[in-house]
Short mmCIF file of C-alpha atoms in Angstrom, two decimals:
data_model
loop_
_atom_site.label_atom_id
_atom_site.label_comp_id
_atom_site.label_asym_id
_atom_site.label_seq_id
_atom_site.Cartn_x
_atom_site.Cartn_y
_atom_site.Cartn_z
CA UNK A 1172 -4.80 18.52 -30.96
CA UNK A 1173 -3.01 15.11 -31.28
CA UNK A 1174 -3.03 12.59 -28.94
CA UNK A 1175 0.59 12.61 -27.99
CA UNK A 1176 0.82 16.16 -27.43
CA UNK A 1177 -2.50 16.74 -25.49
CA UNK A 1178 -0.93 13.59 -23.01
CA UNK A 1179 2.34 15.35 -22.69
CA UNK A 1180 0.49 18.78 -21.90
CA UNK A 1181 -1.39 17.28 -19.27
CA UNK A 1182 1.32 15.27 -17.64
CA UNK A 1183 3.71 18.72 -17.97
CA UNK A 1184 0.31 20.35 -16.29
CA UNK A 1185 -0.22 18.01 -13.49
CA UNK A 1186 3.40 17.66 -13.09
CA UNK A 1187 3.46 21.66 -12.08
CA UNK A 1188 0.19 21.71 -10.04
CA UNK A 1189 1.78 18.61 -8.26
CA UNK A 1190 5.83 20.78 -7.69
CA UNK A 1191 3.50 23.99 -6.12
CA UNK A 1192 2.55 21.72 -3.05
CA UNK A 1193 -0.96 21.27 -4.12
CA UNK A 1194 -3.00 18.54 -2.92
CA UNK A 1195 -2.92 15.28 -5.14
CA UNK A 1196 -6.98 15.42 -6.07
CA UNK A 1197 -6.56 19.70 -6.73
CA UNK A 1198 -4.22 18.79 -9.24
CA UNK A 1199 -6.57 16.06 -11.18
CA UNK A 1200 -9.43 18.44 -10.82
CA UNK A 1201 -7.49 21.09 -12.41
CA UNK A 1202 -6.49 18.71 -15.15
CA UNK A 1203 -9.56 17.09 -15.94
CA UNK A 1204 -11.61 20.76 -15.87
CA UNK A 1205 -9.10 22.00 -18.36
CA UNK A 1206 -9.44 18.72 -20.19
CA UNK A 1207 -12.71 18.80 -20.88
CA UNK A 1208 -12.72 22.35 -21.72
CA UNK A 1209 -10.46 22.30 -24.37
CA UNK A 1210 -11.56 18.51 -25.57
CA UNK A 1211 -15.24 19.01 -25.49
CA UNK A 1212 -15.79 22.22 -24.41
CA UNK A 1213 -18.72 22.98 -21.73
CA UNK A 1214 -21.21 20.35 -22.41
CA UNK A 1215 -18.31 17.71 -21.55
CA UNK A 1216 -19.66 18.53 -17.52
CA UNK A 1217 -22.01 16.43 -17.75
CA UNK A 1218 -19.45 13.71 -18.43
CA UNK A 1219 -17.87 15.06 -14.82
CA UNK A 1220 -21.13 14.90 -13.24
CA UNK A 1221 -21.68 11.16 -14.44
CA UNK A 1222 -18.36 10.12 -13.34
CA UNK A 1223 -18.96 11.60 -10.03
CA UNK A 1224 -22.30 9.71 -9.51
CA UNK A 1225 -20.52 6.51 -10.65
CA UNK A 1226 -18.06 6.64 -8.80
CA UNK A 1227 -19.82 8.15 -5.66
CA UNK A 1228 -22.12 4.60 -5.47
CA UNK A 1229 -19.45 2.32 -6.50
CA UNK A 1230 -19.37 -0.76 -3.76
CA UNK A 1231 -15.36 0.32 -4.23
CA UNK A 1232 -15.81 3.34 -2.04
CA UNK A 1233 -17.71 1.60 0.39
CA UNK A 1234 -15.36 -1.08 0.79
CA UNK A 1235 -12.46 1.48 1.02
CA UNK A 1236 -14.28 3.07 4.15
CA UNK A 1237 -15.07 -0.01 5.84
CA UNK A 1238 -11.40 -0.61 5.83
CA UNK A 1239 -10.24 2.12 6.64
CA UNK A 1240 -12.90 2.11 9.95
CA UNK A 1241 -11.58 -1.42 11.05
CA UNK A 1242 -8.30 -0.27 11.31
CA UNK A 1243 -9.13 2.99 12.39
CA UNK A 1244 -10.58 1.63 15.79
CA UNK A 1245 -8.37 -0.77 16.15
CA UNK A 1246 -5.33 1.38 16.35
CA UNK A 1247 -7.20 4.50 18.39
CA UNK A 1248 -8.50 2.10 20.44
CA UNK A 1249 -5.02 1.02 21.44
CA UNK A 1250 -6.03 -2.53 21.50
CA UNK A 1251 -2.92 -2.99 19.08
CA UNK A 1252 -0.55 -2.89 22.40
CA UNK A 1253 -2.09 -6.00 23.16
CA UNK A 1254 -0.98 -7.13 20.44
CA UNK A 1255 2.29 -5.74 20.54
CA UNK A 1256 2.74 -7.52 24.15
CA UNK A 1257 1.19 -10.64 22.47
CA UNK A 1258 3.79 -11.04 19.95
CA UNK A 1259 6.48 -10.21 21.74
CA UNK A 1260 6.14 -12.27 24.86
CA UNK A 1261 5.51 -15.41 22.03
CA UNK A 1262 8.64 -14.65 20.09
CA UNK A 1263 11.69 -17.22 22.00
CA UNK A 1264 14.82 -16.07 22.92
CA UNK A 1265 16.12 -16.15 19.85
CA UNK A 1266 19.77 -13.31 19.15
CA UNK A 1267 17.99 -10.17 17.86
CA UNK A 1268 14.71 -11.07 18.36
CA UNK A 1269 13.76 -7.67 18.26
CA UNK A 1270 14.36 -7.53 14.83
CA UNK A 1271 11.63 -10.26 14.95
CA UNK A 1272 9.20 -9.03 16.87
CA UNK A 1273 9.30 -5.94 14.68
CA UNK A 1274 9.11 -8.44 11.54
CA UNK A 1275 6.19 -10.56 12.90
CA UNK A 1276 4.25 -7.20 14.33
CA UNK A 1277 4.19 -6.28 10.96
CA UNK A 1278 3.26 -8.62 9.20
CA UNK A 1279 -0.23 -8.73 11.48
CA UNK A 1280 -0.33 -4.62 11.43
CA UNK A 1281 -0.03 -4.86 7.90
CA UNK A 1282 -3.50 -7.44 7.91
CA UNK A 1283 -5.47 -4.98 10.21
CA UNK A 1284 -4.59 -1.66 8.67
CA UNK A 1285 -3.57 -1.77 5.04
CA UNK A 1286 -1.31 1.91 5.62
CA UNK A 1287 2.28 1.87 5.27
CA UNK A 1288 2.80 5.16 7.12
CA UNK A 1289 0.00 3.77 10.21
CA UNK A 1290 2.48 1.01 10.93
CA UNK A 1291 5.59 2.68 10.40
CA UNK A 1292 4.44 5.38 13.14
CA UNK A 1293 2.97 2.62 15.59
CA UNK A 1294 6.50 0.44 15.35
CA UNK A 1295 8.38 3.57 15.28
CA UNK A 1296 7.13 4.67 18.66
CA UNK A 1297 6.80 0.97 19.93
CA UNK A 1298 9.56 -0.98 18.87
CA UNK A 1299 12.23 1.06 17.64
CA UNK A 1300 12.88 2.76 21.52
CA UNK A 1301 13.45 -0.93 22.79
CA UNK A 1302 15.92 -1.58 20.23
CA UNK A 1303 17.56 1.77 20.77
CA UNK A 1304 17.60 0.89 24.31
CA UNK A 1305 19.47 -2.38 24.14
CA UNK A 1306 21.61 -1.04 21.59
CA UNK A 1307 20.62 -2.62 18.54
CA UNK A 1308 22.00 -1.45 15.22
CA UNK A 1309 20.05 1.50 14.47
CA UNK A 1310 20.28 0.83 10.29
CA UNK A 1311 18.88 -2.46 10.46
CA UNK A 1312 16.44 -1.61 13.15
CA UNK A 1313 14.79 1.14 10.66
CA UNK A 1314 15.27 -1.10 7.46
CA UNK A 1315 13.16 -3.51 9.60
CA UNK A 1316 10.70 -1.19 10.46
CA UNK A 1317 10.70 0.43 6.59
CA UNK A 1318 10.32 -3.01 5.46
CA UNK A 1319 7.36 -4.83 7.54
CA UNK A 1320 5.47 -1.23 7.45
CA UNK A 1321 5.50 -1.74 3.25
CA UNK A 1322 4.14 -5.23 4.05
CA UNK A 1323 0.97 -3.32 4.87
CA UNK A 1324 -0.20 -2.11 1.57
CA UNK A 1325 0.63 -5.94 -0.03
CA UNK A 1326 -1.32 -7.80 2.60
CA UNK A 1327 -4.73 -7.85 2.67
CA UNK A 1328 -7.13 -5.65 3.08
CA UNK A 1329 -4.92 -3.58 1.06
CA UNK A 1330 -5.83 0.32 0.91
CA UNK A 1331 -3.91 0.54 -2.80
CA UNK A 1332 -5.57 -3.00 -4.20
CA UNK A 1333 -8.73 -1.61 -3.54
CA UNK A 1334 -8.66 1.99 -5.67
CA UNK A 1335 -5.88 0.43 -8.41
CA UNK A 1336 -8.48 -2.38 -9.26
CA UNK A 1337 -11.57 0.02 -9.47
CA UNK A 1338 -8.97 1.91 -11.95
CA UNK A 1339 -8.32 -0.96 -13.75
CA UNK A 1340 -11.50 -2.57 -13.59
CA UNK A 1341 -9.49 -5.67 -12.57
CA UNK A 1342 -11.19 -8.29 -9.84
CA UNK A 1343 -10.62 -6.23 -6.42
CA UNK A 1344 -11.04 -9.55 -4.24
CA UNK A 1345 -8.43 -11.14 -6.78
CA UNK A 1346 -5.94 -8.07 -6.01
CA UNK A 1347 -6.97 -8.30 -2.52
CA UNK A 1348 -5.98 -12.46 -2.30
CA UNK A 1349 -2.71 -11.73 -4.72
CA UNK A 1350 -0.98 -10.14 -2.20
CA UNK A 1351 -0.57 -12.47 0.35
CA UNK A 1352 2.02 -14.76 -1.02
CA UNK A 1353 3.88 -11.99 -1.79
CA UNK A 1354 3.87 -10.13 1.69
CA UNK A 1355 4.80 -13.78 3.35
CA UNK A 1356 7.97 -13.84 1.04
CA UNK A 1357 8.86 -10.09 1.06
CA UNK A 1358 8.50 -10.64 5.30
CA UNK A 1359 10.98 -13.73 4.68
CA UNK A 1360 13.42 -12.44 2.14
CA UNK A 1361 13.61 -9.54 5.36
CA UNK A 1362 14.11 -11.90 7.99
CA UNK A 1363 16.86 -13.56 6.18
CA UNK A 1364 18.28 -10.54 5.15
CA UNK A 1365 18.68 -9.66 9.06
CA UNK A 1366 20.08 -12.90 9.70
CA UNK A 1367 22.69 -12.99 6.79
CA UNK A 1368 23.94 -9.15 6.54
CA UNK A 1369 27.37 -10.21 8.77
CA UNK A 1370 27.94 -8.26 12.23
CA UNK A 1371 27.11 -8.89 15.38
CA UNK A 1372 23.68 -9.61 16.41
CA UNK A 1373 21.85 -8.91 19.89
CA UNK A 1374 22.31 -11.97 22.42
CA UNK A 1375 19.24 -13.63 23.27
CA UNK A 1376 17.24 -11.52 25.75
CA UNK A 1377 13.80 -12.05 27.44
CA UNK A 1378 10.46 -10.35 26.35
CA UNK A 1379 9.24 -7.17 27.78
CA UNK A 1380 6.26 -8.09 29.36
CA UNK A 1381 5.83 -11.32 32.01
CA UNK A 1382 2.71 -11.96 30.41
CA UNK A 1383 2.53 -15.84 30.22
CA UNK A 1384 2.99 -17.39 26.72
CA UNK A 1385 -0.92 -18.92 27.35
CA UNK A 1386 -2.67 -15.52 27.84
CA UNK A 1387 -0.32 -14.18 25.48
CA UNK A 1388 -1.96 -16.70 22.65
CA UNK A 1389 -5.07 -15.99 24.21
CA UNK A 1390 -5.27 -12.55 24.02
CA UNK A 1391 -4.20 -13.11 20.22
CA UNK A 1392 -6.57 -15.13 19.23
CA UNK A 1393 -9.88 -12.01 18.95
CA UNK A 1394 -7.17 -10.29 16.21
CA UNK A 1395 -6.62 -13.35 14.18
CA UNK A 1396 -10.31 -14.08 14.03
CA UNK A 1397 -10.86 -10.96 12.42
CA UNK A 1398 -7.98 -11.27 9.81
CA UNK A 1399 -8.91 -14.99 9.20
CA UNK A 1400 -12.66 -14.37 9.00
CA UNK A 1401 -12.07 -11.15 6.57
CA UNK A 1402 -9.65 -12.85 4.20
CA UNK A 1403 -11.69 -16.26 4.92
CA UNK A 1404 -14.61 -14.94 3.38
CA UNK A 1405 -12.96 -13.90 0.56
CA UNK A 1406 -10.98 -16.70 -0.33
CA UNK A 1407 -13.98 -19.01 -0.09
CA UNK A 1408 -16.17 -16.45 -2.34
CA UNK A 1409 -19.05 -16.12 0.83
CA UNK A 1410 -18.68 -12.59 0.81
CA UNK A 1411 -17.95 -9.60 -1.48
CA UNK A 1412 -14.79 -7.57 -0.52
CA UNK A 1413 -17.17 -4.55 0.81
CA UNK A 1414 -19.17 -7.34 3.03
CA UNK A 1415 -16.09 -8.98 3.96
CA UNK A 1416 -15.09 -5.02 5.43
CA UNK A 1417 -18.32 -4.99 7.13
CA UNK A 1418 -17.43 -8.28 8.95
CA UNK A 1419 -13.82 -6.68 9.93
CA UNK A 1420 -15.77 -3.83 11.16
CA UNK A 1421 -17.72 -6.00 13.34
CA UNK A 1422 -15.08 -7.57 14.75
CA UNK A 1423 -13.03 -4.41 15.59
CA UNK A 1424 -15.94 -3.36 17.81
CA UNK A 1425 -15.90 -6.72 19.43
CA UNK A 1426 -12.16 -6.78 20.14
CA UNK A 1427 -12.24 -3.27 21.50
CA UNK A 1428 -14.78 -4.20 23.72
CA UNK A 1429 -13.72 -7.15 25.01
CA UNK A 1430 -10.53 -5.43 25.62
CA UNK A 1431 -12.57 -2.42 27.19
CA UNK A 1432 -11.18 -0.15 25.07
CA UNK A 1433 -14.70 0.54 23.38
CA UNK A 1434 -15.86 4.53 23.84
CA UNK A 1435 -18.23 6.98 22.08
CA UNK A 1436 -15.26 9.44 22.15
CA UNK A 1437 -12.90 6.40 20.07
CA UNK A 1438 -15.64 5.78 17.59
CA UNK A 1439 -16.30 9.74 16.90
CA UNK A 1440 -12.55 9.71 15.67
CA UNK A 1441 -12.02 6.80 14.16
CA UNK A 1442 -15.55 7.09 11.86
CA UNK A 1443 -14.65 10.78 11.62
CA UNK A 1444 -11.21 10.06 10.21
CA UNK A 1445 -12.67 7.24 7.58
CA UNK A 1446 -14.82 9.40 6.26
CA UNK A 1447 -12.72 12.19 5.65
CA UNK A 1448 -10.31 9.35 4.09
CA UNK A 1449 -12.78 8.28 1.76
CA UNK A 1450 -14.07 11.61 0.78
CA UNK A 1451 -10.74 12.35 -0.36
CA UNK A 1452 -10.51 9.11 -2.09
CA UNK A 1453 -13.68 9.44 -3.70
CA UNK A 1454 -12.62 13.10 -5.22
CA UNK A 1455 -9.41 10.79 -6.23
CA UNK A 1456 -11.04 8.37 -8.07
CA UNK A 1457 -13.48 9.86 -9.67
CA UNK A 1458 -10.73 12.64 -11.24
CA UNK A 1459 -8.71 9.45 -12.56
CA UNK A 1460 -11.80 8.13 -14.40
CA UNK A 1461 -12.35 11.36 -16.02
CA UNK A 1462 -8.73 11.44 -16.99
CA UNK A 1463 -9.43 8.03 -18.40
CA UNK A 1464 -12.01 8.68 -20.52
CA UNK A 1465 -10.44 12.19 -21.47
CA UNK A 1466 -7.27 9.59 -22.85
CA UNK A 1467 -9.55 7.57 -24.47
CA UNK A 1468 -11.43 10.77 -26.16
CA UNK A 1469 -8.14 12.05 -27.08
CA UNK A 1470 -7.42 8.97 -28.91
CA UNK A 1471 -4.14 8.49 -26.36
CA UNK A 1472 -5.50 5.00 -25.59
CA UNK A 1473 -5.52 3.51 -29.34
CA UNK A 1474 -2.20 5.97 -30.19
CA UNK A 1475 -0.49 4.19 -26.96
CA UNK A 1476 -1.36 0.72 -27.89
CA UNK A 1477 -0.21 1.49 -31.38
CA UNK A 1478 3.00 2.81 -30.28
CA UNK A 1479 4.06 0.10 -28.24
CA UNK A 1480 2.91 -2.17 -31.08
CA UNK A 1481 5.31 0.38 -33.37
CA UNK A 1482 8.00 -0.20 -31.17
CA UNK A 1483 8.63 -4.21 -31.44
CA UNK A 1484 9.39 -4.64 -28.15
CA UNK A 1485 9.07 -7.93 -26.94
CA UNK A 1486 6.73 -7.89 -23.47
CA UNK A 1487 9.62 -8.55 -21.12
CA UNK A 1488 11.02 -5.58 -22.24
CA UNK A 1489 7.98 -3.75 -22.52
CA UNK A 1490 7.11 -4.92 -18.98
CA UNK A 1491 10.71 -3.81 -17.50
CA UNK A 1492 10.77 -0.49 -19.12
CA UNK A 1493 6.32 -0.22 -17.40
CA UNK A 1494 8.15 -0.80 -14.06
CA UNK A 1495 11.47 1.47 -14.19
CA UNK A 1496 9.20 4.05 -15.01
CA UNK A 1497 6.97 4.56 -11.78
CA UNK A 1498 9.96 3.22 -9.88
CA UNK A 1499 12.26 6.16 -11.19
CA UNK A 1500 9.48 8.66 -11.18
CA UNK A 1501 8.23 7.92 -7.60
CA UNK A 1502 11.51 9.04 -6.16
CA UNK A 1503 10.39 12.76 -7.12
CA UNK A 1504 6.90 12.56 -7.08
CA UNK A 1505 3.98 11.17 -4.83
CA UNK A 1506 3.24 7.58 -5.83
CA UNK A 1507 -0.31 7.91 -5.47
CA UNK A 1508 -0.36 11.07 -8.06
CA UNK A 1509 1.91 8.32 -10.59
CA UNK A 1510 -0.46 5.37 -9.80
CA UNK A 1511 -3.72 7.65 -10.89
CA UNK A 1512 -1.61 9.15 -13.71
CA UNK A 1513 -0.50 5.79 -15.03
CA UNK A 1514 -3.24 3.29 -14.60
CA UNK A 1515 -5.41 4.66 -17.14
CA UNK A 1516 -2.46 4.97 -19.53
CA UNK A 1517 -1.26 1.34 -18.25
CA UNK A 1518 -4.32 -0.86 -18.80
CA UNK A 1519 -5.03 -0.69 -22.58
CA UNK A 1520 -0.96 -1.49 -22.49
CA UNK A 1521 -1.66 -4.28 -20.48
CA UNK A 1522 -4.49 -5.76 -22.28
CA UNK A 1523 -2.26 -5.42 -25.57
CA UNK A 1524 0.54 -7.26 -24.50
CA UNK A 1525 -1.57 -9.78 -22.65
CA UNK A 1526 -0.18 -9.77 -19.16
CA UNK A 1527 -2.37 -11.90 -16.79
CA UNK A 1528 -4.40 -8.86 -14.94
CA UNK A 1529 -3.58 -9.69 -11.60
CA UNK A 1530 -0.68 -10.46 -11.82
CA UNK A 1531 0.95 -7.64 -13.27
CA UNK A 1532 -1.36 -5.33 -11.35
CA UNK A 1533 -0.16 -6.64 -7.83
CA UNK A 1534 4.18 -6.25 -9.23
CA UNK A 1535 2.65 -2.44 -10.24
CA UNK A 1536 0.87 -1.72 -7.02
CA UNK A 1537 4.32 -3.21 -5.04
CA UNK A 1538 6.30 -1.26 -7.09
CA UNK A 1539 4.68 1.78 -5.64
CA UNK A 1540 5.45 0.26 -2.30
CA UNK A 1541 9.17 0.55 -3.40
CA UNK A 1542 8.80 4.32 -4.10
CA UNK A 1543 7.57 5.32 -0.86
CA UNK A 1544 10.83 3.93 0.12
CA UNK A 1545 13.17 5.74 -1.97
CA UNK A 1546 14.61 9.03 -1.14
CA UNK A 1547 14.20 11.95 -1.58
CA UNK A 1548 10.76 11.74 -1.46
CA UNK A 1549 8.65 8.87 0.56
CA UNK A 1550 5.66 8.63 2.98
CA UNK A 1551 6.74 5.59 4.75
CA UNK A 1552 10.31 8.14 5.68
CA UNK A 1553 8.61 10.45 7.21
CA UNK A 1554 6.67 8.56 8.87
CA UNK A 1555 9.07 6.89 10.31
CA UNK A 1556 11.11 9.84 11.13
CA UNK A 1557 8.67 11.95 12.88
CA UNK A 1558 8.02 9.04 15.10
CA UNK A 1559 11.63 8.13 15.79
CA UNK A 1560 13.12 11.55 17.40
CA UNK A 1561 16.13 10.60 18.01
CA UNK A 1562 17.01 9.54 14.52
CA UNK A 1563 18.29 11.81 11.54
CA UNK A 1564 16.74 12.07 7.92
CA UNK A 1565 19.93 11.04 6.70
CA UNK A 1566 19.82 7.78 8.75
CA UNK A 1567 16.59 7.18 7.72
CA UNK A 1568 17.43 7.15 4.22
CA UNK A 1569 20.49 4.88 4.71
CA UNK A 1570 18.30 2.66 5.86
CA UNK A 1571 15.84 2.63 3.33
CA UNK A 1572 18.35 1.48 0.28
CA UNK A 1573 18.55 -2.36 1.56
CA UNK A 1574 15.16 -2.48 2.07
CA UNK A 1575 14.77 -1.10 -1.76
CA UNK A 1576 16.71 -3.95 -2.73
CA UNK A 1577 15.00 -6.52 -0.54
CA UNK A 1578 12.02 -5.53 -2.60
CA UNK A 1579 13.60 -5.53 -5.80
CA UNK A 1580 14.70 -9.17 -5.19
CA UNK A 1581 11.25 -9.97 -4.42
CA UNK A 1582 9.75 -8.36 -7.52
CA UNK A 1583 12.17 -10.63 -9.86
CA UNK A 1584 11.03 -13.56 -7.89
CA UNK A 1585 7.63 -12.74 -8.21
CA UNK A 1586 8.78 -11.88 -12.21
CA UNK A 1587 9.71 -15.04 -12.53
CA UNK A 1588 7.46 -17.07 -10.77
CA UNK A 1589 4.37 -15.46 -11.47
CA UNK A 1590 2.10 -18.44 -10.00
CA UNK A 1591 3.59 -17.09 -6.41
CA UNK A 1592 0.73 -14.34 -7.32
CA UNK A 1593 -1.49 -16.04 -9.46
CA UNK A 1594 -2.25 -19.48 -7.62
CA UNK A 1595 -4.74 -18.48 -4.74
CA UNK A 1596 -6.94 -15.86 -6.79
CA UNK A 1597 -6.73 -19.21 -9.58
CA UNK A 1598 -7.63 -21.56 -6.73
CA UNK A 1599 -10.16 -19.33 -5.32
CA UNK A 1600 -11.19 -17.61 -8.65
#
């Protein structure tokens, strides 16, 4: 069997699994058992059985469930309503601050959890009442929402950085750094975006809560020490990105107990629901690095490289038609089924054309931001949806195209600037 027709049977294969309603990792495990059945035939298990030990004490999957715990007990804790009243008793009285608050919340969500659909349901049920309540516009007050809830998988600790650089075998605490540029300007280019669209905005209006601005700041100050000591080791190369999680874990206990929000019923939950993350996660990955060795004993890798080479593309074209591809697809399908279908035909792409790692890496893993945004199909919708009640589908997907193309603006930025991305994992490298 050729290369190019074995890839195109097991896309057309997954593909179908995928349109039944089967779970993503089902669908790889169906894949990569017929794979290696037809490829190898039944001594290729033991190729299965070494990928799952690899991958099962990678320092990846550990970091990925240290994470996920952090954020986990910080948001079942509810210590993130502190934060909520935090920010918006420090925002001024500015017109629409709402829009800000929702903007600025976040921006910090998006640095404790690292889930899209986690902060879309927390501002959802949070914010988006209030604005509803004074009669905000409801479009821009979900495009807001949509927006700063896809800051979460850009910003650090980033769910997606972690698994797409074990794919890639790219520098995970380089992916990790790389995105924080980004998620300031993509927070920015939405701010502005708010402030520029034309209508009328919300007067000025007080906060919420008669907190005072002082305990307010105060009461802020336990979260940012996490964020800042997480990131901090990073950046300054103290810790690995697994013992950098370990710290955030830490300091997720601390804040929940200093907020006395600390329980043995909270902590069953919240390490009850990371592990079942990561098992899933683990399943995941290690089905994608079977794939990736099935493409490589296929001969798909060298036939891909050689294609592309065939072609005579230049790389900016080659790297435009790598990103209208998952951005196209991922309006149909789940962008976590594209990113482990694509990675492992990606990278030896990649490496050809000689696009700096990170750099093109953090556009890709962005780009799958952008289609869980894009209707039909989209996490970060639903989410979104099934915590605002009083808001249709239909609205919801209105207000997702401006927030497409908020994105979109970013990317070409980023396109064009690529030491916006590259500088800090350089400078901290």
């Amino acid at each position: 069997m050729s290369w190019a027709v074995f890839l195109i049977v097991a896309i057309g294969l997954l593909l179908a699994v995928l349109f039944t309603g089967a779970r993503i990792f089902v669908g790889f495990l169906l894949l990569n058992i017929v794979g290696v059945m037809v490829l190898i035939g039944p001594r290729g298990f033991g190729l299965f059985s070494s990928s799952i030990y690899e991958t099962a004490t990678s320092p990846t999957l550990v970091t990925v469930a240290l994470f996920v715990l952090m954020g986990e007990i910080l948001f079942r804790s509810g210590t993130v309503d502190v934060l909520f009243t935090s920010v918006d008793r420090l925002v001024g009285r500015l017109k629409g601050r709402l829009y800000v608050v929702s903007i600025a919340l976040s921006t910090v969500f998006g640095a404790l959890s690292g889930s899209a659909v986690a902060v879309a349901a927390m501002l959802g049920r949070s914010v988006l009442p209030l604005m509803e309540q004074r009669r905000y516009d409801s479009r821009t007050s979900a495009a807001t929402i949509l927006a700063g809830a896809s800051l979460a998988p850009i910003i650090p600790p980033s769910l997606l950085a972690i698994i797409v650089g074990s794919l890639a075998d790219v520098s995970i605490a380089g992916l990790l750094v790389a995105g924080i540029v980004p998620g300031l300007i993509f927070a920015a280019l939405t701010l502005a975006f708010v402030y520029l669209r034309g209508g009328d905005m919300p007067p000025p209006e007080p906060a919420a809560s008669d907190v005072s601005a002082l305990r307010a700041a105060a009461n802020m100050l336990p979260f940012l020490v996490v964020v800042t000591s997480v990131m901090g080791l990073i950046l300054l190369g103290v810790a690995t990105p697994s013992e950098s999680a370990a710290t955030g874990v830490v300091g997720a206990l601390i804040v929940a107990a200093l907020f006395g929000r600390l329980t043995v019923p909270m902590l069953r939950e919240a390490i009850a629901s990371a592990v079942t993350i990561a098992t899933v996660i683990l399943i995941i990955v290690v089905s994608a690095k079977l794939f990736s060795q099935l493409l490589s004993f296929a001969g798909a890798t060298r036939g891909l490289v050689s294609l592309i080479g065939d072609l005579g593309l230049s790389p900016e074209l080659t790297f435009l038609m790598m990103m209208v591809i998952p951005l196209v697809l991922c309006m149909f399908i789940d962008q976590i089924a594209f990113m482990l279908l694509a990675v492992p035909i990606y990278q030896p792409i990649v490496a050809a054309m000689g696009y700096d790692p990170i750099w093109f890496w953090t556009l890709f893993l962005i780009n799958l931001t952008v289609g869980s945004l894009t209707p039909p199909f989209g996490y970060t919708l639903f989410a979104l949806k099934g915590a605002a009640e009083g808001m249709s589908t239909a609205q919801v997907y209105r207000a997702a195209w401006p927030v497409v193309g908020i994105f979109l603006t970013g990317m070409a930025l980023l396109w064009a600037f690529p030491a916006l991305v590259t500088a800090i994992p350089r400078a901290f490298g």
